[in-house]
Amino acid sequence: MFTGIIRSLGQIKEISKSGSNKTFFVESELSPHLQVDESVSHNGICLTVEKINGKVHQVTAIDETLKKTNADSWQKGDWINLEQAMHLSDRLDGHIVQGHVDGTGTCVEKTDSNGSVLFTFQFDISFAALVIEKGSICINGVSLTAFDVADNQFSVAIIPYTFSHTNFRTLRKGDLVNLEFDMLGKYVARIAKFQPGK
């Protein structure tokens, strides 16, 4: 479990492919403090640390992950958001994030707004019931509040601190982002449409 509060940025230093999997070598200030077999959120994707070499750690994304996230588009030199799993004693500064990406969204607008930066994202309309006005949304691992919610798009406002401490600073119109919708909303939606035996 994560909170969506980014603790460090990591840079992709190398990528290797094995079959349908991709292994990423990520350099960050956080890497020396990680442990092998630890779960870490990478752009909102929960991945297992396989090896650590100084300031570089290694993780692998399997084919299923590559198909459902933006990890398949990561390139050498890209910056990704990192967060270690939360402790049960921690403050829940963001919201409950599992690191299980539901799908991707596309940045369709980026606007400077006198102190903050507004981003608008478009997503698959099949997820429409899971996005509500002023509800929580996780974008590339960052816990944010959605507003101006329409059928298949929503906006978020990024404050200067978040903009400079996450990869939102490199995000451009047309870029793909990872989306994880609020877990509680997913349970409510499931219960509302569930019909036993059908």
XYZ file of N, CA and C in Angstrom:
594
model
N 0.836 -1.193 0.000
C 0.000 0.000 0.000
C 0.876 1.252 0.000
N 0.389 2.281 -0.686
C 1.102 3.544 -0.786
C 0.139 4.687 -0.460
N 0.677 5.897 -0.425
C -0.159 7.055 -0.106
C -0.293 8.019 -1.277
N 0.545 7.858 -2.299
C 0.522 8.800 -3.416
C 1.314 10.063 -3.145
N 2.134 10.048 -2.082
C 3.021 11.171 -1.778
C 4.427 10.783 -2.231
N 4.914 11.421 -3.265
C 6.187 11.048 -3.886
C 7.357 11.474 -3.009
N 8.272 10.538 -2.758
C 9.426 10.793 -1.902
C 10.699 11.050 -2.692
N 10.737 10.615 -3.938
C 11.959 10.770 -4.723
C 11.639 10.612 -6.198
N 12.476 11.209 -7.024
C 12.433 10.974 -8.459
C 13.549 10.013 -8.823
N 13.297 9.149 -9.786
C 14.310 8.245 -10.288
C 14.489 8.449 -11.778
N 15.701 8.214 -12.252
C 15.966 8.348 -13.687
C 16.316 6.986 -14.274
N 15.689 6.665 -15.390
C 15.974 5.407 -16.075
C 17.377 5.487 -16.686
N 18.269 4.622 -16.219
C 19.652 4.626 -16.711
C 19.873 3.579 -17.792
N 19.089 2.516 -17.746
C 19.267 1.437 -18.716
C 17.988 0.612 -18.772
N 17.712 0.021 -19.914
C 16.553 -0.858 -20.101
C 17.013 -2.094 -20.851
N 16.628 -3.252 -20.337
C 16.926 -4.488 -21.063
C 15.638 -5.272 -21.257
N 15.575 -6.023 -22.338
C 14.370 -6.787 -22.662
C 14.685 -8.268 -22.629
N 13.812 -9.048 -22.019
C 13.959 -10.500 -21.972
C 12.602 -11.124 -22.258
N 12.458 -11.701 -23.436
C 11.145 -12.212 -23.823
C 10.156 -11.064 -23.912
N 9.040 -11.175 -23.208
C 8.030 -10.116 -23.225
C 8.172 -9.170 -22.032
N 9.217 -9.363 -21.229
C 9.439 -8.524 -20.050
C 10.474 -7.442 -20.332
N 10.418 -6.363 -19.537
C 11.426 -5.322 -19.590
C 11.983 -5.089 -18.188
N 13.315 -5.004 -18.096
C 13.977 -4.702 -16.834
C 14.506 -3.280 -16.890
N 14.225 -2.531 -15.821
C 14.612 -1.124 -15.752
C 15.643 -0.929 -14.643
N 16.678 -0.162 -14.950
C 17.706 0.186 -13.983
C 17.510 1.655 -13.643
N 17.132 1.923 -12.378
C 16.684 3.244 -11.959
C 17.675 3.846 -10.962
N 18.153 5.039 -11.259
C 19.058 5.742 -10.346
C 18.284 6.773 -9.550
N 18.465 6.773 -8.231
C 17.763 7.735 -7.393
C 18.462 7.868 -6.050
N 18.126 8.927 -5.328
C 18.624 9.110 -3.958
C 18.011 8.076 -3.026
N 16.868 7.532 -3.407
C 16.178 6.537 -2.591
C 16.797 5.146 -2.723
N 17.382 4.858 -3.865
C 17.848 3.500 -4.171
C 18.742 2.869 -3.103
N 19.750 3.586 -2.538
C 20.616 2.953 -1.542
C 19.893 2.542 -0.267
N 18.705 3.097 -0.055
C 17.951 2.823 1.173
C 16.907 1.718 0.984
N 16.829 1.182 -0.228
C 15.866 0.118 -0.514
C 16.455 -1.231 -0.139
N 15.599 -2.243 -0.144
C 16.025 -3.609 0.101
C 15.535 -4.507 -1.029
N 16.311 -5.522 -1.351
C 15.877 -6.501 -2.341
C 14.572 -7.143 -1.876
N 13.642 -7.332 -2.777
C 12.315 -7.905 -2.533
C 11.325 -6.889 -1.972
N 11.720 -5.636 -1.894
C 10.825 -4.586 -1.405
C 9.921 -4.109 -2.534
N 8.668 -3.807 -2.201
C 7.726 -3.254 -3.175
C 7.839 -1.737 -3.193
N 8.043 -1.177 -4.371
C 8.202 0.267 -4.524
C 7.318 0.734 -5.675
N 6.660 1.855 -5.480
C 5.827 2.431 -6.534
C 6.708 3.188 -7.523
N 6.626 2.805 -8.798
C 7.339 3.449 -9.890
C 6.297 4.041 -10.832
N 6.108 5.370 -10.778
C 5.047 6.009 -11.575
C 3.687 5.384 -11.270
N 3.516 4.969 -10.019
C 2.242 4.389 -9.606
C 2.139 2.894 -9.801
N 3.200 2.263 -10.329
C 3.205 0.816 -10.553
C 3.982 0.148 -9.430
N 3.367 -0.780 -8.744
C 4.049 -1.519 -7.687
C 4.978 -2.556 -8.322
N 6.294 -2.340 -8.164
C 7.295 -3.248 -8.724
C 8.245 -3.711 -7.626
N 8.777 -4.908 -7.768
C 9.652 -5.508 -6.763
C 11.112 -5.216 -7.072
N 11.826 -4.724 -6.072
C 13.256 -4.461 -6.223
C 14.001 -5.792 -6.322
N 14.772 -5.964 -7.388
C 15.485 -7.219 -7.632
C 16.958 -7.145 -7.248
N 17.579 -6.029 -7.531
C 18.991 -5.834 -7.210
C 19.229 -4.365 -6.892
N 20.283 -4.105 -6.125
C 20.678 -2.734 -5.809
C 22.183 -2.630 -5.990
N 22.614 -1.609 -6.703
C 24.043 -1.368 -6.908
C 24.300 0.123 -6.717
N 24.673 0.494 -5.500
C 24.876 1.902 -5.186
C 23.591 2.683 -5.277
N 23.574 3.663 -6.173
C 22.383 4.507 -6.327
C 21.443 3.996 -7.411
N 21.664 2.763 -7.869
C 20.824 2.199 -8.924
C 20.151 0.925 -8.443
N 18.844 0.839 -8.647
C 18.138 -0.409 -8.336
C 17.463 -0.935 -9.601
N 17.167 -2.224 -9.574
C 16.645 -2.927 -10.751
C 15.255 -3.482 -10.463
N 14.342 -3.281 -11.416
C 12.986 -3.837 -11.330
C 12.592 -4.361 -12.702
N 11.655 -5.299 -12.723
C 11.185 -5.858 -13.990
C 9.672 -5.731 -14.097
N 9.210 -5.300 -15.255
C 7.781 -5.230 -15.556
C 7.442 -6.344 -16.538
N 6.453 -7.158 -16.177
C 6.045 -8.249 -17.055
C 5.107 -7.731 -18.145
N 4.811 -8.585 -19.108
C 4.004 -8.201 -20.268
C 2.665 -7.592 -19.869
N 1.988 -8.177 -18.898
C 0.687 -7.661 -18.449
C 0.820 -6.230 -17.952
N 1.866 -5.947 -17.192
C 2.099 -4.594 -16.687
C 2.403 -3.633 -17.829
N 3.213 -4.065 -18.768
C 3.575 -3.208 -19.900
C 2.358 -2.854 -20.745
N 1.402 -3.772 -20.847
C 0.210 -3.531 -21.653
C -0.756 -2.543 -20.989
N -0.803 -2.526 -19.658
C -1.802 -1.736 -18.951
C -1.276 -0.413 -18.408
N 0.016 -0.151 -18.562
C 0.621 1.053 -17.996
C 1.439 1.784 -19.053
N 2.071 2.874 -18.634
C 2.933 3.596 -19.571
C 4.383 3.125 -19.499
N 4.650 2.045 -18.745
C 6.024 1.565 -18.587
C 6.648 1.144 -19.910
N 5.842 0.681 -20.842
C 6.387 0.227 -22.125
C 6.954 1.394 -22.940
N 6.536 2.611 -22.592
C 7.025 3.786 -23.323
C 8.199 4.471 -22.620
N 8.607 3.959 -21.443
C 9.743 4.565 -20.751
C 10.999 4.443 -21.593
N 11.790 5.503 -21.594
C 13.035 5.543 -22.345
C 14.199 5.871 -21.407
N 15.383 5.519 -21.825
C 16.575 5.885 -21.074
C 16.610 7.398 -20.905
N 16.825 7.845 -19.661
C 16.846 9.272 -19.362
C 15.547 9.801 -18.803
N 14.447 9.042 -18.936
C 13.156 9.479 -18.393
C 13.189 9.525 -16.877
N 12.380 10.433 -16.324
C 12.226 10.544 -14.872
C 10.910 9.904 -14.456
N 10.959 9.126 -13.367
C 9.750 8.486 -12.849
C 9.603 8.784 -11.358
N 8.359 8.800 -10.900
C 8.052 9.065 -9.493
C 8.212 7.798 -8.663
N 8.844 7.939 -7.481
C 9.094 6.788 -6.615
C 8.485 7.009 -5.228
N 7.935 5.938 -4.677
C 7.439 5.960 -3.295
C 7.583 4.573 -2.692
N 8.170 4.514 -1.498
C 8.209 3.254 -0.768
C 6.839 2.962 -0.169
N 6.594 1.686 0.134
C 5.329 1.302 0.763
C 5.181 1.996 2.112
N 3.949 2.315 2.461
C 3.690 3.018 3.713
C 3.823 2.085 4.915
N 4.159 2.664 6.069
C 4.091 1.956 7.345
C 2.693 2.160 7.918
N 2.192 1.192 8.651
C 0.857 1.330 9.235
C 0.783 2.482 10.224
N 1.930 2.886 10.764
C 1.950 3.978 11.738
C 2.067 5.354 11.074
N 2.216 5.378 9.724
C 2.390 6.650 9.018
C 1.096 7.442 8.960
N 1.247 8.761 8.806
C 0.094 9.593 8.468
C -0.314 9.277 7.024
N -1.597 9.250 6.769
C -2.087 9.031 5.411
C -2.255 10.399 4.753
N -1.128 10.947 4.272
C -1.140 12.304 3.726
C -1.902 12.396 2.410
N -1.886 11.324 1.615
C -2.594 11.341 0.346
C -3.892 10.569 0.459
N -3.962 9.422 -0.239
C -5.090 8.514 -0.057
C -4.566 7.091 -0.254
N -5.396 6.104 -0.017
C -4.943 4.716 -0.118
C -4.721 4.353 -1.585
N -3.467 4.031 -1.906
C -3.070 3.686 -3.264
C -2.458 2.292 -3.231
N -2.895 1.412 -4.115
C -2.407 0.035 -4.113
C -1.191 -0.180 -5.012
N -0.980 0.699 -5.959
C 0.075 0.465 -6.936
C -0.373 -0.473 -8.039
N -1.697 -0.658 -8.151
C -2.282 -1.498 -9.190
C -2.940 -0.575 -10.216
N -2.228 -0.256 -11.260
C -2.707 0.701 -12.253
C -3.908 0.130 -12.997
N -4.973 0.936 -13.098
C -6.188 0.491 -13.795
C -6.082 0.677 -15.304
N -5.334 1.668 -15.715
C -5.190 1.948 -17.139
C -4.424 3.243 -17.325
N -4.345 3.677 -18.559
C -3.628 4.921 -18.846
C -4.598 6.020 -19.257
N -4.125 7.243 -19.105
C -4.847 8.407 -19.580
C -3.909 9.234 -20.442
N -4.471 10.158 -21.196
C -3.681 11.013 -22.073
C -3.829 12.461 -21.642
N -2.712 13.154 -21.526
C -2.749 14.582 -21.232
C -3.242 15.324 -22.469
N -4.375 16.007 -22.345
C -4.942 16.716 -23.494
C -4.807 18.231 -23.367
N -4.410 18.694 -22.167
C -4.230 20.130 -21.998
C -3.317 20.399 -20.809
N -2.449 21.393 -20.953
C -1.565 21.836 -19.880
C -1.571 23.354 -19.894
N -1.957 23.970 -18.764
C -2.136 25.417 -18.726
C -1.529 25.997 -17.461
N -0.700 27.024 -17.612
C -0.211 27.765 -16.446
C -1.359 28.593 -15.895
N -1.516 28.578 -14.567
C -2.670 29.253 -13.965
C -2.256 30.102 -12.774
N -1.368 31.040 -12.998
C -1.018 32.037 -11.989
C -0.659 31.406 -10.641
N 0.333 30.540 -10.639
C 0.791 29.931 -9.387
C 0.659 28.428 -9.353
N -0.162 27.869 -10.203
C -0.285 26.412 -10.316
C -0.328 26.052 -11.802
N -0.240 24.760 -12.069
C -0.333 24.291 -13.451
C -1.520 23.344 -13.543
N -2.418 23.606 -14.467
C -3.607 22.785 -14.645
C -3.361 21.770 -15.761
N -3.682 20.517 -15.474
C -3.582 19.452 -16.466
C -4.970 18.848 -16.652
N -5.320 18.557 -17.892
C -6.558 17.840 -18.191
C -6.194 16.519 -18.852
N -6.841 15.462 -18.367
C -6.558 14.116 -18.861
C -7.819 13.473 -19.418
N -7.651 12.714 -20.474
C -8.732 11.929 -21.058
C -8.455 10.454 -20.771
N -9.504 9.705 -20.492
C -9.340 8.300 -20.128
C -10.460 7.471 -20.745
N -10.321 6.148 -20.652
C -11.321 5.228 -21.192
C -12.649 5.430 -20.474
N -13.707 5.644 -21.237
C -15.011 5.970 -20.651
C -15.575 4.838 -19.794
N -15.049 3.629 -19.934
C -15.521 2.521 -19.098
C -15.228 2.763 -17.616
N -14.302 3.692 -17.318
C -13.962 4.019 -15.928
C -14.714 5.248 -15.414
N -15.654 5.764 -16.185
C -16.299 7.042 -15.876
C -16.923 7.084 -14.480
N -17.513 5.973 -14.040
C -18.194 5.955 -12.743
C -17.230 6.063 -11.571
N -15.932 5.900 -11.828
C -14.943 5.899 -10.745
C -14.286 7.252 -10.526
N -14.659 8.236 -11.337
C -14.094 9.581 -11.187
C -15.210 10.536 -10.780
N -15.043 11.170 -9.628
C -16.071 12.092 -9.135
C -15.450 13.461 -8.840
N -16.265 14.482 -8.882
C -15.822 15.834 -8.582
C -15.257 15.892 -7.170
N -14.050 16.417 -7.048
C -13.310 16.545 -5.782
C -12.950 15.188 -5.186
N -12.961 14.141 -5.995
C -12.559 12.817 -5.531
C -11.069 12.599 -5.738
N -10.542 11.567 -5.098
C -9.119 11.243 -5.204
C -8.826 10.476 -6.492
N -7.695 10.784 -7.080
C -7.210 10.093 -8.267
C -5.692 9.985 -8.155
N -5.140 8.876 -8.582
C -3.690 8.695 -8.553
C -3.162 8.745 -9.987
N -2.269 9.704 -10.260
C -1.710 9.893 -11.596
C -0.200 9.736 -11.515
N 0.337 8.743 -12.222
C 1.779 8.459 -12.157
C 2.261 8.338 -10.715
N 1.391 7.779 -9.867
C 1.757 7.563 -8.473
C 1.500 8.732 -7.553
N 0.988 9.848 -8.080
C 0.759 11.053 -7.285
C -0.712 11.146 -6.888
N -0.967 11.305 -5.591
C -2.330 11.471 -5.094
C -2.806 12.891 -5.379
N -3.913 13.002 -6.135
C -4.426 14.304 -6.533
C -5.944 14.345 -6.411
N -6.490 15.551 -6.537
C -7.935 15.754 -6.471
C -8.465 16.132 -7.849
N -9.448 15.389 -8.329
C -10.024 15.634 -9.649
C -11.096 16.722 -9.575
N -11.157 17.542 -10.613
C -12.245 18.515 -10.741
C -12.578 18.701 -12.214
N -13.625 19.474 -12.490
C -14.123 19.621 -13.871
C -14.291 18.252 -14.533
N -14.917 17.344 -13.789
C -15.076 15.970 -14.260
C -16.156 15.903 -15.344
N -15.802 15.320 -16.478
C -16.756 15.065 -17.557
C -16.819 13.555 -17.775
N -17.505 13.122 -18.829
C -17.697 11.688 -19.048
C -16.377 10.931 -19.092
N -15.427 11.431 -19.851
C -14.166 10.695 -19.988
C -12.945 11.598 -19.845
N -13.102 12.671 -19.057
C -11.939 13.483 -18.765
C -12.116 14.227 -17.440
N -11.010 14.693 -16.899
C -11.008 15.443 -15.649
C -9.759 16.307 -15.631
N -9.721 17.250 -14.694
C -8.557 18.111 -14.546
C -7.998 17.996 -13.134
N -6.735 18.350 -12.982
C -6.089 18.453 -11.678
C -5.239 19.712 -11.679
N -5.033 20.277 -10.488
C -4.172 21.452 -10.339
C -2.921 21.030 -9.574
N -1.770 21.349 -10.119
C -0.498 20.958 -9.522
C 0.152 22.180 -8.893
N 0.358 22.138 -7.582
C 0.993 23.244 -6.881
C 2.491 23.254 -7.207
N 3.162 24.391 -7.016
C 4.577 24.484 -7.380
C 5.461 23.411 -6.750
N 5.240 23.074 -5.478
C 6.081 22.059 -4.830
C 5.948 20.714 -5.539
N 4.708 20.281 -5.787
C 4.483 19.003 -6.466
C 5.043 19.041 -7.879
N 4.875 20.179 -8.549
C 5.380 20.312 -9.922
C 6.895 20.119 -9.968
N 7.616 20.679 -9.008
C 9.079 20.622 -9.046
C 9.640 19.342 -8.455
N 8.837 18.586 -7.672
C 9.327 17.381 -7.008
C 8.790 16.086 -7.613
N 8.084 16.176 -8.737
C 7.570 14.985 -9.417
C 7.840 15.133 -10.911
N 7.510 14.084 -11.673
C 7.731 14.197 -13.117
C 6.610 14.940 -13.839
N 5.711 15.582 -13.089
C 4.758 16.483 -13.748
C 5.497 17.616 -14.449
N 6.699 17.930 -13.971
C 7.467 19.019 -14.585
C 7.896 18.672 -16.017
N 7.943 17.382 -16.351
C 8.338 16.964 -17.706
C 7.147 16.551 -18.562
N 5.949 16.564 -17.973
C 4.761 16.070 -18.674
C 4.301 17.062 -19.729
N 4.004 16.536 -20.924
C 3.572 17.375 -22.030
C 2.247 16.880 -22.597
N 1.592 17.744 -23.335
C 0.360 17.371 -24.020
C 0.625 16.177 -24.928
N -0.235 15.166 -24.836
C -0.082 13.952 -25.632
C 0.573 12.814 -24.888
N 1.188 13.103 -23.729
C 1.861 12.053 -22.959
C 0.856 11.125 -22.286
N 1.244 9.854 -22.161
C 0.455 8.873 -21.426
C 0.832 8.901 -19.957
N -0.170 8.760 -19.088
C 0.064 8.664 -17.648
C -0.643 7.432 -17.104
N -0.149 6.935 -15.978
C -0.797 5.813 -15.302
C -1.898 6.331 -14.388
N -3.046 5.674 -14.430
C -4.180 6.054 -13.592
C -4.559 4.902 -12.673
N -4.681 5.205 -11.393
C -5.300 4.264 -10.455
C -6.468 4.984 -9.801
N -7.655 4.441 -9.991
C -8.854 5.056 -9.448
C -9.023 4.662 -7.984
N -9.777 5.467 -7.265
C -9.940 5.279 -5.825
C -10.471 3.881 -5.502
N -9.768 3.185 -4.625
C -10.119 1.807 -4.302
C -11.527 1.693 -3.718
N -11.905 2.613 -2.858
C -13.245 2.562 -2.263
C -14.320 2.736 -3.331
N -14.053 3.624 -4.286
C -14.997 3.817 -5.384
C -15.156 2.562 -6.225
N -14.070 1.820 -6.406
C -14.139 0.586 -7.193
C -14.998 -0.464 -6.501
N -14.879 -0.554 -5.174
C -15.718 -1.505 -4.438
C -17.183 -1.112 -4.509
N -17.472 0.182 -4.351
C -18.858 0.644 -4.411
C -19.453 0.364 -5.791
N -18.678 0.640 -6.851
C -19.159 0.392 -8.217
C -19.427 -1.086 -8.443
N -18.569 -1.927 -7.910
C -18.732 -3.384 -8.048
C -20.004 -3.851 -7.333
N -20.213 -3.365 -6.127
C -21.394 -3.765 -5.351
C -22.672 -3.296 -6.051
N -22.628 -2.074 -6.597
C -23.817 -1.500 -7.211
C -24.286 -2.280 -8.424
N -23.368 -2.860 -9.180
C -23.774 -3.573 -10.394
C -23.767 -5.082 -10.257
N -23.347 -5.594 -9.084
C -23.229 -7.038 -8.913
C -24.604 -7.695 -8.805
N -24.806 -8.721 -9.606
C -26.032 -9.519 -9.551
C -25.622 -10.989 -9.470
N -25.777 -11.607 -8.305
C -25.338 -12.999 -8.138
C -25.945 -13.928 -9.195
N -25.096 -14.767 -9.755
C -25.563 -15.747 -10.737
C -25.637 -15.219 -12.149
N -25.297 -13.950 -12.347
C -25.366 -13.385 -13.697
C -24.003 -12.900 -14.144
